[in-house]
Coordinates of C-alpha atoms in Angstrom, one line a residue:
M1 CA -22.6 18.7 21.3
S2 CA -23.3 15.5 23.1
T3 CA -23.5 12.0 21.7
P4 CA -25.7 9.2 23.2
P5 CA -24.2 6.0 24.4
I6 CA -23.6 3.6 21.5
S7 CA -23.8 -0.2 21.4
T8 CA -22.2 -2.0 18.5
D9 CA -24.2 -5.2 19.2
W10 CA -26.6 -4.5 16.4
A11 CA -29.8 -6.6 15.8
R12 CA -29.5 -10.0 14.1
A13 CA -31.7 -10.8 11.2
Y14 CA -32.3 -14.5 12.2
S15 CA -33.2 -15.6 15.7
G16 CA -32.2 -19.3 15.6
C17 CA -29.6 -20.8 17.9
R18 CA -26.0 -20.1 16.9
V19 CA -23.2 -22.6 16.8
V20 CA -20.5 -21.8 19.4
G21 CA -16.9 -22.0 18.3
T22 CA -13.5 -20.4 17.9
L23 CA -12.4 -18.2 15.0
R24 CA -8.7 -17.6 13.9
D25 CA -7.3 -20.3 16.2
K26 CA -4.6 -20.6 13.5
L27 CA -3.7 -18.0 10.9
A28 CA -4.7 -20.3 8.1
D29 CA -8.2 -20.6 9.5
F30 CA -9.2 -17.3 7.9
Q31 CA -8.2 -16.9 4.2
V32 CA -9.2 -14.2 1.8
F33 CA -8.8 -14.2 -2.0
E34 CA -9.6 -11.0 -3.8
V35 CA -11.8 -11.5 -6.8
F36 CA -10.3 -9.4 -9.6
D37 CA -11.1 -10.0 -13.3
R38 CA -9.4 -7.1 -15.0
V39 CA -7.8 -7.9 -18.4
F40 CA -4.3 -6.4 -18.1
S41 CA -2.7 -4.7 -21.1
G42 CA 0.7 -6.1 -20.4
H43 CA 2.3 -2.6 -20.8
G44 CA 2.2 0.8 -19.2
E45 CA 3.7 2.7 -16.3
H46 CA 2.0 0.7 -13.6
L47 CA 3.4 -2.6 -12.3
Y48 CA 0.6 -4.9 -10.9
I49 CA 1.6 -7.5 -8.4
L50 CA -0.5 -10.2 -6.7
V51 CA 0.6 -10.4 -3.1
E52 CA -0.1 -13.0 -0.4
K53 CA 0.2 -11.5 3.0
H54 CA 0.4 -13.2 6.4
N55 CA -0.8 -11.5 9.6
L56 CA -0.2 -8.1 8.1
N57 CA -2.4 -5.0 7.4
T58 CA -2.9 -4.0 3.8
K59 CA -1.4 -0.6 4.6
D60 CA 1.7 -2.2 6.1
V61 CA 2.2 -4.0 2.8
Q62 CA 1.6 -0.7 0.9
S63 CA 4.3 1.0 3.0
A64 CA 6.8 -1.9 2.5
L65 CA 6.2 -1.9 -1.3
A66 CA 6.8 1.9 -1.5
N67 CA 10.1 1.5 0.3
H68 CA 11.2 -1.5 -1.9
Y69 CA 10.3 0.1 -5.2
G70 CA 11.6 3.5 -4.3
V71 CA 8.3 5.4 -4.8
S72 CA 6.1 7.5 -2.6
L73 CA 3.2 6.0 -0.7
V74 CA 0.6 7.6 -3.0
D75 CA 2.1 5.7 -6.0
V76 CA 1.2 2.3 -4.4
S77 CA -2.5 1.5 -4.8
Y78 CA -4.9 -1.3 -3.8
A79 CA -8.6 -2.1 -4.4
G80 CA -9.6 -2.8 -0.8
L81 CA -8.4 -3.4 2.7
K82 CA -8.1 -7.1 3.9
D83 CA -8.1 -8.5 7.4
K84 CA -4.8 -8.4 9.2
R85 CA -5.3 -11.7 11.1
S86 CA -5.5 -13.8 7.9
I87 CA -3.8 -15.2 4.9
A88 CA -4.9 -12.9 2.2
Q89 CA -4.2 -12.5 -1.5
Q90 CA -4.8 -9.1 -3.2
W91 CA -3.5 -6.9 -6.0
F92 CA -1.4 -3.8 -5.7
S93 CA -0.2 -1.4 -8.4
I94 CA 3.0 0.6 -8.3
R95 CA 3.5 3.6 -10.5
L96 CA 7.0 3.8 -12.2
P97 CA 8.8 1.4 -9.9
K98 CA 12.6 2.1 -9.6
T99 CA 13.5 -1.6 -9.5
A100 CA 12.3 -4.7 -11.3
Q101 CA 13.4 -7.0 -8.5
R102 CA 10.7 -8.6 -6.4
P103 CA 10.6 -7.8 -2.7
T104 CA 11.5 -10.5 -0.2
D105 CA 9.7 -10.3 3.1
K106 CA 8.8 -12.9 5.7
H107 CA 5.3 -11.6 6.0
F108 CA 4.3 -11.4 2.3
S109 CA 5.3 -12.7 -1.1
V110 CA 4.6 -11.8 -4.7
L111 CA 2.7 -14.5 -6.6
E112 CA 2.2 -12.8 -10.0
E113 CA 3.2 -9.6 -11.7
T114 CA 2.2 -7.8 -14.9
K115 CA 1.9 -4.3 -16.3
H116 CA -1.1 -2.0 -17.1
D117 CA -1.8 1.5 -18.3
R118 CA -4.0 2.5 -15.4
K119 CA -3.5 2.5 -11.7
L120 CA -5.5 0.3 -9.3
R121 CA -8.3 2.3 -7.6
P122 CA -10.4 1.5 -4.5
G123 CA -13.3 -0.7 -5.4
D124 CA -11.8 -2.0 -8.7
H125 CA -12.2 -5.6 -7.5
Q126 CA -15.5 -7.5 -7.8
G127 CA -15.5 -9.0 -4.3
N128 CA -13.7 -11.5 -2.0
R129 CA -13.7 -15.2 -1.7
F130 CA -13.3 -16.7 1.8
Q131 CA -12.2 -20.0 3.3
I132 CA -12.8 -20.0 7.0
R133 CA -12.5 -22.7 9.6
I134 CA -14.3 -22.5 12.9
R135 CA -12.8 -24.8 15.6
N136 CA -13.9 -26.2 19.0
V137 CA -17.4 -26.8 17.7
S138 CA -19.5 -29.4 19.4
E139 CA -20.0 -32.6 17.4
S140 CA -23.7 -32.2 18.1
A141 CA -23.7 -28.7 16.7
N142 CA -26.7 -28.2 14.4
L143 CA -25.8 -25.6 11.8
A144 CA -28.9 -24.3 9.8
P145 CA -29.0 -26.1 6.5
D146 CA -29.5 -22.8 4.7
A147 CA -26.7 -21.1 6.5
L148 CA -25.2 -18.2 4.4
Q149 CA -27.7 -18.9 1.6
Q150 CA -30.4 -16.5 2.8
P151 CA -30.2 -12.7 2.4
L152 CA -27.8 -11.3 5.0
P153 CA -27.6 -7.9 6.6
N154 CA -24.9 -5.8 5.0
Y155 CA -23.6 -4.3 8.3
F156 CA -20.2 -2.7 8.5
G157 CA -18.2 -5.2 10.5
P158 CA -16.4 -4.8 13.8
Q159 CA -13.1 -4.2 12.0
R160 CA -14.4 -0.8 10.8
F161 CA -14.8 0.3 14.4
G162 CA -11.4 -0.8 15.7
Y163 CA -10.4 -3.2 18.5
Q164 CA -13.1 -3.2 21.1
G165 CA -14.7 -0.3 19.3
N166 CA -11.9 2.0 20.2
N167 CA -12.0 3.9 16.9
L168 CA -15.7 4.5 17.4
H169 CA -15.3 5.8 20.9
R170 CA -12.5 8.2 19.8
A171 CA -14.6 9.4 16.9
L172 CA -17.6 10.1 19.2
D173 CA -15.3 11.9 21.7
W174 CA -14.1 14.0 18.9
V175 CA -17.7 14.9 17.9
S176 CA -18.7 15.7 21.5
Q177 CA -15.6 17.9 22.2
S178 CA -16.1 19.9 19.0
T179 CA -12.3 19.9 18.3
P180 CA -12.0 19.9 14.5
R181 CA -8.2 20.4 14.4
I182 CA -6.9 16.9 14.0
K183 CA -4.7 15.3 11.4
R184 CA -6.2 14.7 8.0
G185 CA -5.7 11.0 8.1
V186 CA -7.3 10.7 11.6
R187 CA -10.3 12.8 10.5
A188 CA -10.8 10.6 7.4
L189 CA -10.8 7.5 9.7
Y190 CA -13.3 9.1 12.1
M191 CA -15.6 10.1 9.2
S192 CA -15.6 6.5 7.9
V193 CA -16.4 5.2 11.3
L194 CA -19.2 7.6 11.9
R195 CA -20.8 7.0 8.5
S196 CA -20.7 3.3 9.2
L197 CA -22.3 3.9 12.6
V198 CA -25.3 5.7 11.1
F199 CA -25.7 3.2 8.3
N200 CA -25.7 0.3 10.8
E201 CA -28.2 2.1 13.0
V202 CA -30.6 2.4 10.0
L203 CA -30.1 -1.2 9.1
A204 CA -30.7 -2.4 12.7
S205 CA -33.9 -0.3 12.7
R206 CA -35.1 -2.0 9.5
I207 CA -34.2 -5.4 10.9
R208 CA -36.2 -4.8 14.1
S209 CA -39.2 -3.9 11.9
D210 CA -38.6 -6.7 9.5
T211 CA -38.4 -4.4 6.5
W212 CA -34.7 -4.8 5.5
R213 CA -34.9 -7.6 2.8
T214 CA -37.2 -5.8 0.3
A215 CA -37.8 -2.2 -0.6
L216 CA -40.2 0.0 1.4
N217 CA -42.3 2.7 -0.1
G218 CA -39.9 5.6 -0.8
D219 CA -36.7 3.4 -0.8
I220 CA -33.7 4.0 -3.1
V221 CA -32.9 0.7 -4.8
L222 CA -29.4 -0.3 -6.0
E223 CA -29.2 -3.5 -8.2
H224 CA -32.6 -4.6 -7.0
L225 CA -31.6 -4.2 -3.3
P226 CA -32.9 -1.6 -0.8
T227 CA -30.3 0.8 0.5
G228 CA -29.4 2.9 3.5
P229 CA -27.6 6.2 3.8
L230 CA -23.9 6.9 3.9
W231 CA -24.5 10.2 5.6
G232 CA -23.3 13.5 4.3
R233 CA -24.5 16.9 3.1
G234 CA -27.7 17.2 1.1
R235 CA -31.3 16.0 1.4
L236 CA -32.1 12.4 1.9
P237 CA -33.3 11.0 -1.4
T238 CA -35.7 8.6 0.2
S239 CA -39.4 9.4 0.9
S240 CA -42.5 7.9 2.6
D241 CA -41.8 5.0 4.9
A242 CA -38.1 4.7 4.2
L243 CA -37.6 8.4 4.9
V244 CA -39.4 8.1 8.3
I245 CA -36.9 5.4 9.5
E246 CA -33.9 7.4 8.3
Q247 CA -35.0 10.6 9.9
S248 CA -35.6 8.8 13.2
V249 CA -32.0 7.6 13.2
Q250 CA -30.9 11.1 12.2
R251 CA -32.6 12.6 15.2
Q252 CA -31.1 10.0 17.6
N253 CA -27.6 10.7 16.2
K254 CA -27.9 14.4 15.4
A255 CA -24.4 15.4 16.6
V256 CA -22.9 12.7 14.4
C257 CA -24.9 13.5 11.3
D258 CA -24.3 17.3 11.8
T259 CA -20.5 16.6 11.9
L260 CA -20.6 14.5 8.7
E261 CA -22.4 17.3 7.0
W262 CA -20.1 20.0 8.4
V263 CA -17.0 18.3 7.0
G264 CA -18.6 18.3 3.5
L265 CA -19.2 14.7 2.8
K266 CA -22.0 14.1 0.3
Q267 CA -24.9 11.7 0.6
E268 CA -24.3 8.2 -0.8
R269 CA -26.1 4.9 -0.5
R270 CA -25.1 1.3 0.4
A271 CA -27.1 -1.9 0.0
L272 CA -28.8 -3.1 3.2
V273 CA -28.6 -6.7 2.0
M274 CA -25.7 -8.9 0.9
R275 CA -25.8 -12.3 -0.7
A276 CA -23.2 -14.9 -0.4
S277 CA -22.4 -17.0 -3.5
G278 CA -20.5 -20.3 -4.0
V279 CA -21.4 -21.5 -0.5
A280 CA -19.8 -24.8 0.6
I281 CA -19.9 -26.1 4.1
Q282 CA -18.1 -29.1 5.5
Q283 CA -18.3 -30.3 9.1
E284 CA -15.6 -32.6 10.5
D285 CA -15.1 -33.6 14.1
D286 CA -14.9 -30.4 16.1
A287 CA -14.5 -28.0 13.2
I288 CA -16.7 -26.5 10.4
E289 CA -15.1 -25.2 7.2
L290 CA -17.0 -22.6 5.1
R291 CA -16.2 -21.4 1.6
F292 CA -18.2 -18.5 0.1
S293 CA -17.9 -15.3 -1.8
L294 CA -19.2 -11.8 -0.9
P295 CA -19.5 -8.6 -2.9
K296 CA -16.8 -5.9 -2.3
G297 CA -17.4 -3.9 0.9
S298 CA -19.2 -6.7 2.6
Y299 CA -17.8 -8.4 5.8
A300 CA -17.4 -12.2 6.3
T301 CA -17.5 -11.7 10.1
V302 CA -21.0 -10.1 9.7
A303 CA -22.2 -13.1 7.7
L304 CA -20.8 -15.5 10.3
N305 CA -22.5 -13.6 13.1
E306 CA -25.9 -14.7 12.0
Y307 CA -25.1 -18.4 12.5
F308 CA -22.1 -18.6 14.8
D309 CA -21.3 -17.3 18.3
V310 CA -17.6 -17.3 17.9
K311 CA -14.8 -16.2 20.1
E312 CA -11.6 -14.9 18.5
A313 CA -8.5 -16.7 19.6
R314 CA -5.8 -14.5 21.0
A315 CA -3.3 -13.2 18.5

């Protein structure tokens, strides 16, 4: 099988001039707060802790918690992955911890703890609240007054594809070489990356034809929003105009789609549109601070990309 060259510079929804600036100049410039409204029982075999992590992957925290509490990795759960280069707060659950002592670590701390009778599962949170500062912005920068308040494309963000797209390139190499014998964890990563690629290609096609905000004939609608495919085995549930677009992307990415079907993933859907809420923007001197919330699974960097041309400061 061969795969076509892939660009991850997908179509933008809005064509206005973007504000130039620097992202993550300081760690505190990118803050994430998990929105989690579960009512805890206060008892049960699962310890729940709210962790604030600094410049650390969610999975690194998971591993450290497993070591501290004397449990296996599978007994430490979280609702979603958070950016490494950030200050982020999120919940973890630990099944039957062997110690009641809180961990001490220079990269993360425990803010709250309680107990519950059910483990934390992926997607249990409602979304994420962001506080982001973009620096080195010109004082004459003209940010669109409706920035972040219009419908936004729900692309998978660059984090999904790895640094400089390396995970995507490796996944495509794996597809083209037809070498299925790889570690289970690596294969799961590649499947996630490839699914995200196909979805983004469908969304980009809809943006180019200006059909992404509202449902087309034959669309599958989720919570009043049009959706795109998370590719897998089975027939596409769309029809008519929506099906034509998705089949066109399938033909252009046949090797990728065939691989996703071969490994047994089932068709799923994801909203093409995301909406930010609680938007507040403040401009001061050479910086702009933004506060907003997004649904779970949506990327702040994607929202920013519509209005900002940012360069990431070196770690």
